[in-house]
Amino acid sequence: MINGIINVYKEKGYTSHDVVAKLRGILKQKKIGHTGTLDPDAEGVLPVCLGSGTKLCDILTDKSKTYRAVLLLGTTTDTQDITGKVLAEKTVAAGKEEILHAIHSFQGPYAQIPPMYSALKIEGKRLYELAREGKEVPREARNVEIHSITVEELNMETKEAVIVVDCSKGTYIRTLCHDIGEKLLCGGCMKELTRIRSGEFDLSKSLKLEEIEEKFREGVLSGHILQVPDMFPDYTKVSVRKEFEKQLYNGNFLNIDQLEQKIPDLSDMTDKVRIYDGENNFIGIYKYCPDEGMIKPYKMFL
């Protein structure tokens, strides 16, 4: 079984679940999970966890992300993107400077109402299922943050803006485009979307499914898989003494004198350690509790 994380370039037309299903066929293993849904018409970075790396899915989903999107002003749709039913078309009266100011005004904390066409659940039913039934239900605004938003291109003839957005988890770029249009009183929707970064994973190092299949067939895919412990480069590496390995495998608390080496003083930001057995096999992440002279299991990767 392959363990780790692979940086997949999700192409248009595939759902994130499609990518997982195809990888299961290519790699001949079932234990695979993705780290954040991309719409079928979107493309770009989709980190996929393999084997024991699936325990990283929740951690990677929480990472910030960067997108390049095309905002189309003057058109409002029910899905907030170009694939939806057109609800309204209005003239874009705003000038270039007003449009730029409106786009940049969304930088910072932002209370965003999730779109009806999304996978969020309300009372056990996904919003997109309700939307397909013609229903619209109240949604509470969620706090997200736009770390930065830049305009790469603004075409005043087509009323399209190419924007690059660095944002917190849970941000809907479709909704951002819609809200920019609302602020300009003309409406707006998302025409294109590419995720160019997700956490540590960058578009330039992503692989399409056909490339993954080819490298797997040639036996060189391992060079493109990030190992699980490499996701925690800032955590101190420690090993358990041979006679205490059974306690480690069982996920028990460990005294620091049961380790091969002394743990240095750690700051609040790096109070966790990567723990290995005597054969240098990575076992998991433990949290260091200096006041108790112990380390306690945080996440095991057995």
mmCIF file of C-alpha atoms in Angstrom:
data_model
loop_
_atom_site.group_PDB
_atom_site.id
_atom_site.type_symbol
_atom_site.label_atom_id
_atom_site.label_comp_id
_atom_site.label_asym_id
_atom_site.label_seq_id
_atom_site.Cartn_x
_atom_site.Cartn_y
_atom_site.Cartn_z
ATOM 1 C CA MET A 1 0.000 0.000 0.000
ATOM 2 C CA ILE A 2 1.174 3.512 -0.842
ATOM 3 C CA ASN A 3 1.159 5.941 2.088
ATOM 4 C CA GLY A 4 1.436 9.715 1.795
ATOM 5 C CA ILE A 5 -0.025 12.623 -0.157
ATOM 6 C CA ILE A 6 -0.051 13.180 -3.903
ATOM 7 C CA ASN A 7 -0.683 16.537 -5.559
ATOM 8 C CA VAL A 8 -3.325 15.883 -8.213
ATOM 9 C CA TYR A 9 -4.286 18.324 -10.955
ATOM 10 C CA LYS A 10 -8.063 17.908 -11.116
ATOM 11 C CA GLU A 11 -9.215 18.517 -14.645
ATOM 12 C CA LYS A 12 -12.565 19.965 -15.705
ATOM 13 C CA GLY A 13 -15.408 17.467 -15.885
ATOM 14 C CA TYR A 14 -14.296 15.413 -12.888
ATOM 15 C CA THR A 15 -15.746 15.649 -9.411
ATOM 16 C CA SER A 16 -13.340 15.259 -6.495
ATOM 17 C CA HIS A 17 -14.959 11.861 -5.853
ATOM 18 C CA ASP A 18 -14.277 10.896 -9.482
ATOM 19 C CA VAL A 19 -10.587 11.589 -8.897
ATOM 20 C CA VAL A 20 -10.535 9.343 -5.828
ATOM 21 C CA ALA A 21 -12.360 6.556 -7.697
ATOM 22 C CA LYS A 22 -9.956 6.711 -10.637
ATOM 23 C CA LEU A 23 -6.923 6.723 -8.334
ATOM 24 C CA ARG A 24 -8.227 3.614 -6.584
ATOM 25 C CA GLY A 25 -8.230 1.894 -9.954
ATOM 26 C CA ILE A 26 -4.802 3.208 -10.977
ATOM 27 C CA LEU A 27 -3.030 2.494 -7.678
ATOM 28 C CA LYS A 28 -4.969 -0.698 -6.876
ATOM 29 C CA GLN A 29 -5.795 0.381 -3.325
ATOM 30 C CA LYS A 30 -8.991 1.458 -1.581
ATOM 31 C CA LYS A 31 -7.663 3.651 1.208
ATOM 32 C CA ILE A 32 -7.685 7.036 -0.558
ATOM 33 C CA GLY A 33 -9.334 10.341 0.344
ATOM 34 C CA HIS A 34 -9.344 13.913 -1.001
ATOM 35 C CA THR A 35 -8.821 17.071 1.031
ATOM 36 C CA GLY A 36 -11.414 19.522 -0.210
ATOM 37 C CA THR A 37 -14.071 19.501 -2.895
ATOM 38 C CA LEU A 38 -13.592 21.242 -6.219
ATOM 39 C CA ASP A 39 -16.653 21.756 -8.441
ATOM 40 C CA PRO A 40 -16.710 19.655 -11.649
ATOM 41 C CA ASP A 41 -16.100 22.719 -13.852
ATOM 42 C CA ALA A 42 -13.228 23.931 -11.658
ATOM 43 C CA GLU A 43 -9.686 22.677 -12.072
ATOM 44 C CA GLY A 44 -6.387 22.740 -10.259
ATOM 45 C CA VAL A 45 -4.720 21.508 -7.108
ATOM 46 C CA LEU A 46 -6.398 18.660 -5.226
ATOM 47 C CA PRO A 47 -4.159 17.033 -2.590
ATOM 48 C CA VAL A 48 -5.145 13.375 -2.249
ATOM 49 C CA CYS A 49 -4.197 11.275 0.777
ATOM 50 C CA LEU A 50 -3.121 7.665 0.378
ATOM 51 C CA GLY A 51 -3.054 4.821 2.915
ATOM 52 C CA SER A 52 -2.154 6.021 6.406
ATOM 53 C CA GLY A 53 -2.016 9.522 4.929
ATOM 54 C CA THR A 54 -5.842 9.578 4.921
ATOM 55 C CA LYS A 55 -5.590 10.533 8.588
ATOM 56 C CA LEU A 56 -4.284 13.876 7.339
ATOM 57 C CA CYS A 57 -7.462 14.724 5.423
ATOM 58 C CA ASP A 58 -8.942 16.896 8.178
ATOM 59 C CA ILE A 59 -5.646 18.717 8.745
ATOM 60 C CA LEU A 60 -5.117 19.479 5.050
ATOM 61 C CA THR A 61 -8.721 20.585 4.555
ATOM 62 C CA ASP A 62 -8.124 23.331 7.142
ATOM 63 C CA LYS A 63 -5.274 24.897 5.144
ATOM 64 C CA SER A 64 -5.572 28.218 3.335
ATOM 65 C CA LYS A 65 -5.965 28.169 -0.447
ATOM 66 C CA THR A 66 -5.283 30.348 -3.480
ATOM 67 C CA TYR A 67 -7.516 30.582 -6.545
ATOM 68 C CA ARG A 68 -7.461 32.285 -9.920
ATOM 69 C CA ALA A 69 -10.988 33.099 -11.077
ATOM 70 C CA VAL A 70 -12.717 34.941 -13.875
ATOM 71 C CA LEU A 71 -15.456 37.230 -12.573
ATOM 72 C CA LEU A 72 -18.187 38.098 -15.080
ATOM 73 C CA LEU A 73 -20.067 41.268 -14.144
ATOM 74 C CA GLY A 74 -23.637 42.002 -15.189
ATOM 75 C CA THR A 75 -24.933 38.419 -14.995
ATOM 76 C CA THR A 76 -26.561 36.732 -11.995
ATOM 77 C CA THR A 77 -27.268 32.977 -11.948
ATOM 78 C CA ASP A 78 -28.888 30.575 -9.501
ATOM 79 C CA THR A 79 -25.607 28.680 -8.981
ATOM 80 C CA GLN A 80 -23.491 31.851 -8.798
ATOM 81 C CA ASP A 81 -21.380 30.544 -11.686
ATOM 82 C CA ILE A 82 -21.729 30.537 -15.479
ATOM 83 C CA THR A 83 -23.219 27.009 -15.542
ATOM 84 C CA GLY A 84 -26.400 28.061 -13.764
ATOM 85 C CA LYS A 85 -29.744 29.433 -14.880
ATOM 86 C CA VAL A 86 -29.512 33.149 -15.651
ATOM 87 C CA LEU A 87 -31.679 35.078 -13.203
ATOM 88 C CA ALA A 88 -30.835 38.613 -14.286
ATOM 89 C CA GLU A 89 -28.673 40.568 -16.711
ATOM 90 C CA LYS A 90 -27.889 44.199 -16.028
ATOM 91 C CA THR A 91 -25.774 46.923 -17.531
ATOM 92 C CA VAL A 92 -22.461 47.481 -15.781
ATOM 93 C CA ALA A 93 -22.490 51.210 -15.115
ATOM 94 C CA ALA A 94 -19.422 51.290 -12.862
ATOM 95 C CA GLY A 95 -16.137 52.541 -14.226
ATOM 96 C CA LYS A 96 -12.749 50.837 -13.956
ATOM 97 C CA GLU A 97 -11.694 52.476 -10.697
ATOM 98 C CA GLU A 98 -15.035 51.754 -9.035
ATOM 99 C CA ILE A 99 -14.825 48.090 -10.054
ATOM 100 C CA LEU A 100 -11.268 47.778 -8.756
ATOM 101 C CA HIS A 101 -12.235 49.448 -5.477
ATOM 102 C CA ALA A 102 -15.202 47.096 -5.014
ATOM 103 C CA ILE A 103 -13.067 43.997 -5.627
ATOM 104 C CA HIS A 104 -10.313 45.102 -3.256
ATOM 105 C CA SER A 105 -12.863 46.027 -0.563
ATOM 106 C CA PHE A 106 -13.467 42.333 0.137
ATOM 107 C CA GLN A 107 -9.935 41.836 1.464
ATOM 108 C CA GLY A 108 -9.988 40.993 5.168
ATOM 109 C CA PRO A 109 -12.609 39.292 7.386
ATOM 110 C CA TYR A 110 -15.824 38.637 5.533
ATOM 111 C CA ALA A 111 -19.225 37.240 6.587
ATOM 112 C CA GLN A 112 -20.190 35.039 3.645
ATOM 113 C CA ILE A 113 -23.548 33.324 3.117
ATOM 114 C CA PRO A 114 -22.942 29.854 1.602
ATOM 115 C CA PRO A 115 -24.610 29.288 -1.784
ATOM 116 C CA MET A 116 -27.630 27.022 -2.173
ATOM 117 C CA TYR A 117 -25.676 24.951 -4.680
ATOM 118 C CA SER A 118 -23.154 23.636 -2.164
ATOM 119 C CA ALA A 119 -22.518 20.409 -0.257
ATOM 120 C CA LEU A 120 -23.276 21.904 3.151
ATOM 121 C CA LYS A 121 -25.968 20.084 5.101
ATOM 122 C CA ILE A 122 -29.033 21.589 6.759
ATOM 123 C CA GLU A 123 -31.151 19.211 8.820
ATOM 124 C CA GLY A 124 -29.419 16.235 7.252
ATOM 125 C CA LYS A 125 -29.892 17.267 3.625
ATOM 126 C CA ARG A 126 -27.294 18.829 1.350
ATOM 127 C CA LEU A 127 -28.107 22.308 0.095
ATOM 128 C CA TYR A 128 -27.669 21.396 -3.561
ATOM 129 C CA GLU A 129 -30.273 18.649 -3.149
ATOM 130 C CA LEU A 130 -32.759 21.208 -1.848
ATOM 131 C CA ALA A 131 -31.815 23.637 -4.627
ATOM 132 C CA ARG A 132 -32.500 20.992 -7.275
ATOM 133 C CA GLU A 133 -35.959 20.568 -5.761
ATOM 134 C CA GLY A 134 -36.526 24.272 -6.294
ATOM 135 C CA LYS A 135 -36.243 25.083 -2.600
ATOM 136 C CA GLU A 136 -34.259 27.867 -0.971
ATOM 137 C CA VAL A 137 -33.670 27.844 2.772
ATOM 138 C CA PRO A 138 -32.139 30.432 5.113
ATOM 139 C CA ARG A 139 -28.370 30.031 5.595
ATOM 140 C CA GLU A 140 -26.304 31.601 8.329
ATOM 141 C CA ALA A 141 -23.340 33.697 7.262
ATOM 142 C CA ARG A 142 -19.970 32.129 8.025
ATOM 143 C CA ASN A 143 -16.827 34.049 8.892
ATOM 144 C CA VAL A 144 -14.109 33.613 6.278
ATOM 145 C CA GLU A 145 -11.069 35.717 5.486
ATOM 146 C CA ILE A 146 -9.727 36.992 2.202
ATOM 147 C CA HIS A 147 -6.000 37.250 2.948
ATOM 148 C CA SER A 148 -5.345 38.995 -0.346
ATOM 149 C CA ILE A 149 -7.174 39.728 -3.585
ATOM 150 C CA THR A 150 -5.485 41.065 -6.694
ATOM 151 C CA VAL A 151 -6.766 41.882 -10.170
ATOM 152 C CA GLU A 152 -4.566 40.454 -12.914
ATOM 153 C CA GLU A 153 -6.720 41.742 -15.749
ATOM 154 C CA LEU A 154 -9.850 43.847 -16.178
ATOM 155 C CA ASN A 155 -11.552 43.902 -19.562
ATOM 156 C CA MET A 156 -14.048 46.736 -19.661
ATOM 157 C CA GLU A 157 -15.486 45.532 -22.989
ATOM 158 C CA THR A 158 -16.405 42.017 -21.842
ATOM 159 C CA LYS A 159 -16.889 43.133 -18.203
ATOM 160 C CA GLU A 160 -14.601 40.337 -17.022
ATOM 161 C CA ALA A 161 -11.965 40.508 -14.304
ATOM 162 C CA VAL A 162 -9.276 37.914 -13.665
ATOM 163 C CA ILE A 163 -8.751 37.845 -9.904
ATOM 164 C CA VAL A 164 -6.335 35.924 -7.687
ATOM 165 C CA VAL A 165 -7.690 35.230 -4.214
ATOM 166 C CA ASP A 166 -5.761 33.884 -1.226
ATOM 167 C CA CYS A 167 -8.298 32.876 1.402
ATOM 168 C CA SER A 168 -9.169 30.824 4.452
ATOM 169 C CA LYS A 169 -10.844 27.431 4.327
ATOM 170 C CA GLY A 170 -14.562 27.389 3.606
ATOM 171 C CA THR A 171 -14.484 30.393 1.256
ATOM 172 C CA TYR A 172 -16.723 30.090 -1.789
ATOM 173 C CA ILE A 173 -15.203 31.970 -4.721
ATOM 174 C CA ARG A 174 -18.525 31.727 -6.574
ATOM 175 C CA THR A 175 -20.161 33.611 -3.733
ATOM 176 C CA LEU A 176 -17.349 36.165 -3.627
ATOM 177 C CA CYS A 177 -17.945 36.878 -7.324
ATOM 178 C CA HIS A 178 -21.688 37.153 -6.691
ATOM 179 C CA ASP A 179 -21.154 39.521 -3.751
ATOM 180 C CA ILE A 180 -18.802 41.764 -5.726
ATOM 181 C CA GLY A 181 -21.491 42.041 -8.385
ATOM 182 C CA GLU A 182 -24.099 42.870 -5.748
ATOM 183 C CA LYS A 183 -21.890 45.624 -4.352
ATOM 184 C CA LEU A 184 -21.604 47.136 -7.844
ATOM 185 C CA LEU A 185 -25.413 46.919 -8.269
ATOM 186 C CA CYS A 186 -25.076 44.972 -11.510
ATOM 187 C CA GLY A 187 -24.753 41.377 -10.365
ATOM 188 C CA GLY A 188 -21.917 39.009 -11.072
ATOM 189 C CA CYS A 189 -21.001 35.353 -11.357
ATOM 190 C CA MET A 190 -17.929 33.166 -11.664
ATOM 191 C CA LYS A 191 -16.958 32.210 -15.218
ATOM 192 C CA GLU A 192 -13.827 30.128 -14.539
ATOM 193 C CA LEU A 193 -11.968 28.800 -11.500
ATOM 194 C CA THR A 194 -8.532 27.285 -10.987
ATOM 195 C CA ARG A 195 -7.128 26.386 -7.575
ATOM 196 C CA ILE A 196 -3.439 27.231 -7.809
ATOM 197 C CA ARG A 197 -2.464 26.394 -4.216
ATOM 198 C CA SER A 198 -3.809 24.342 -1.336
ATOM 199 C CA GLY A 199 -1.668 24.551 1.787
ATOM 200 C CA GLU A 200 1.836 23.428 0.825
ATOM 201 C CA PHE A 201 0.730 22.075 -2.544
ATOM 202 C CA ASP A 202 1.295 24.193 -5.642
ATOM 203 C CA LEU A 203 -0.139 23.954 -9.156
ATOM 204 C CA SER A 204 3.311 23.771 -10.769
ATOM 205 C CA LYS A 205 4.027 20.427 -9.085
ATOM 206 C CA SER A 206 0.618 18.807 -9.599
ATOM 207 C CA LEU A 207 0.041 15.760 -11.811
ATOM 208 C CA LYS A 208 -2.906 14.923 -14.032
ATOM 209 C CA LEU A 209 -4.447 11.478 -13.662
ATOM 210 C CA GLU A 210 -2.906 10.231 -16.895
ATOM 211 C CA GLU A 211 0.540 11.359 -15.702
ATOM 212 C CA ILE A 212 0.037 9.547 -12.393
ATOM 213 C CA GLU A 213 -0.968 6.385 -14.220
ATOM 214 C CA GLU A 214 2.095 6.590 -16.462
ATOM 215 C CA LYS A 215 4.515 7.173 -13.576
ATOM 216 C CA PHE A 216 2.924 4.359 -11.557
ATOM 217 C CA ARG A 217 3.299 1.999 -14.503
ATOM 218 C CA GLU A 218 6.960 3.031 -14.875
ATOM 219 C CA GLY A 219 7.592 2.565 -11.137
ATOM 220 C CA VAL A 220 8.662 6.181 -10.525
ATOM 221 C CA LEU A 221 5.576 7.564 -8.770
ATOM 222 C CA SER A 222 7.182 7.428 -5.304
ATOM 223 C CA GLY A 223 9.238 10.516 -6.150
ATOM 224 C CA HIS A 224 6.003 12.501 -6.411
ATOM 225 C CA ILE A 225 4.458 11.376 -3.130
ATOM 226 C CA LEU A 226 5.013 13.454 -0.014
ATOM 227 C CA GLN A 227 5.568 11.224 2.986
ATOM 228 C CA VAL A 228 3.355 11.764 6.036
ATOM 229 C CA PRO A 229 6.121 12.904 8.455
ATOM 230 C CA ASP A 230 7.250 15.467 5.872
ATOM 231 C CA MET A 231 4.008 17.328 6.586
ATOM 232 C CA PHE A 232 5.400 18.186 10.034
ATOM 233 C CA PRO A 233 8.904 19.574 9.330
ATOM 234 C CA ASP A 234 8.826 21.922 12.337
ATOM 235 C CA TYR A 235 8.116 19.148 14.842
ATOM 236 C CA THR A 236 11.072 17.700 16.734
ATOM 237 C CA LYS A 237 11.861 14.081 15.848
ATOM 238 C CA VAL A 238 12.110 11.649 18.787
ATOM 239 C CA SER A 239 12.437 7.870 19.053
ATOM 240 C CA VAL A 240 11.169 5.486 21.705
ATOM 241 C CA ARG A 241 13.558 3.120 23.431
ATOM 242 C CA LYS A 242 13.136 -0.477 22.237
ATOM 243 C CA GLU A 243 11.695 -1.811 25.490
ATOM 244 C CA PHE A 244 8.833 0.706 25.396
ATOM 245 C CA GLU A 245 7.740 0.228 21.783
ATOM 246 C CA LYS A 246 4.652 -1.787 22.755
ATOM 247 C CA GLN A 247 3.319 1.201 24.710
ATOM 248 C CA LEU A 248 3.939 3.377 21.668
ATOM 249 C CA TYR A 249 2.106 1.004 19.302
ATOM 250 C CA ASN A 250 -0.847 0.959 21.703
ATOM 251 C CA GLY A 251 -1.022 4.764 21.730
ATOM 252 C CA ASN A 252 -0.195 5.069 25.433
ATOM 253 C CA PHE A 253 1.211 8.091 27.238
ATOM 254 C CA LEU A 254 5.010 7.987 27.441
ATOM 255 C CA ASN A 255 7.400 9.416 30.009
ATOM 256 C CA ILE A 256 10.195 11.465 28.527
ATOM 257 C CA ASP A 257 12.758 9.092 30.091
ATOM 258 C CA GLN A 258 11.362 6.362 27.803
ATOM 259 C CA LEU A 259 12.720 8.218 24.803
ATOM 260 C CA GLU A 260 16.106 7.805 23.171
ATOM 261 C CA GLN A 261 16.871 11.514 23.327
ATOM 262 C CA LYS A 262 16.061 14.550 25.403
ATOM 263 C CA ILE A 263 13.312 16.850 24.127
ATOM 264 C CA PRO A 264 14.528 20.432 23.789
ATOM 265 C CA ASP A 265 12.501 23.361 25.077
ATOM 266 C CA LEU A 266 9.631 23.923 22.663
ATOM 267 C CA SER A 267 7.561 27.028 22.019
ATOM 268 C CA ASP A 268 3.781 27.008 22.174
ATOM 269 C CA MET A 269 3.679 26.774 18.386
ATOM 270 C CA THR A 270 5.774 23.598 18.227
ATOM 271 C CA ASP A 271 4.701 21.661 21.306
ATOM 272 C CA LYS A 272 4.270 18.503 19.237
ATOM 273 C CA VAL A 273 6.853 15.922 18.240
ATOM 274 C CA ARG A 274 7.187 13.330 15.472
ATOM 275 C CA ILE A 275 7.645 9.972 17.133
ATOM 276 C CA TYR A 276 9.403 6.919 15.688
ATOM 277 C CA ASP A 277 10.074 3.385 16.882
ATOM 278 C CA GLY A 278 13.543 1.909 17.265
ATOM 279 C CA GLU A 279 13.617 0.914 13.564
ATOM 280 C CA ASN A 280 13.017 4.525 12.490
ATOM 281 C CA ASN A 281 9.418 3.845 11.456
ATOM 282 C CA PHE A 282 7.191 6.898 11.793
ATOM 283 C CA ILE A 283 4.345 6.158 14.224
ATOM 284 C CA GLY A 284 2.563 9.425 14.845
ATOM 285 C CA ILE A 285 2.399 12.852 16.442
ATOM 286 C CA TYR A 286 2.594 13.256 20.213
ATOM 287 C CA LYS A 287 2.062 16.369 22.285
ATOM 288 C CA TYR A 288 4.788 17.302 24.744
ATOM 289 C CA CYS A 289 3.579 18.169 28.259
ATOM 290 C CA PRO A 290 6.726 19.406 30.068
ATOM 291 C CA ASP A 291 4.956 20.060 33.382
ATOM 292 C CA GLU A 292 3.992 16.387 33.548
ATOM 293 C CA GLY A 293 7.228 15.076 32.056
ATOM 294 C CA MET A 294 5.212 13.188 29.470
ATOM 295 C CA ILE A 295 4.227 13.065 25.825
ATOM 296 C CA LYS A 296 0.648 12.178 24.894
ATOM 297 C CA PRO A 297 -0.773 10.855 21.588
ATOM 298 C CA TYR A 298 -2.197 13.531 19.303
ATOM 299 C CA LYS A 299 -2.613 11.629 16.018
ATOM 300 C CA MET A 300 -1.443 8.102 15.238
ATOM 301 C CA PHE A 301 -0.515 6.950 11.729
ATOM 302 C CA LEU A 302 -0.270 3.193 12.201
#
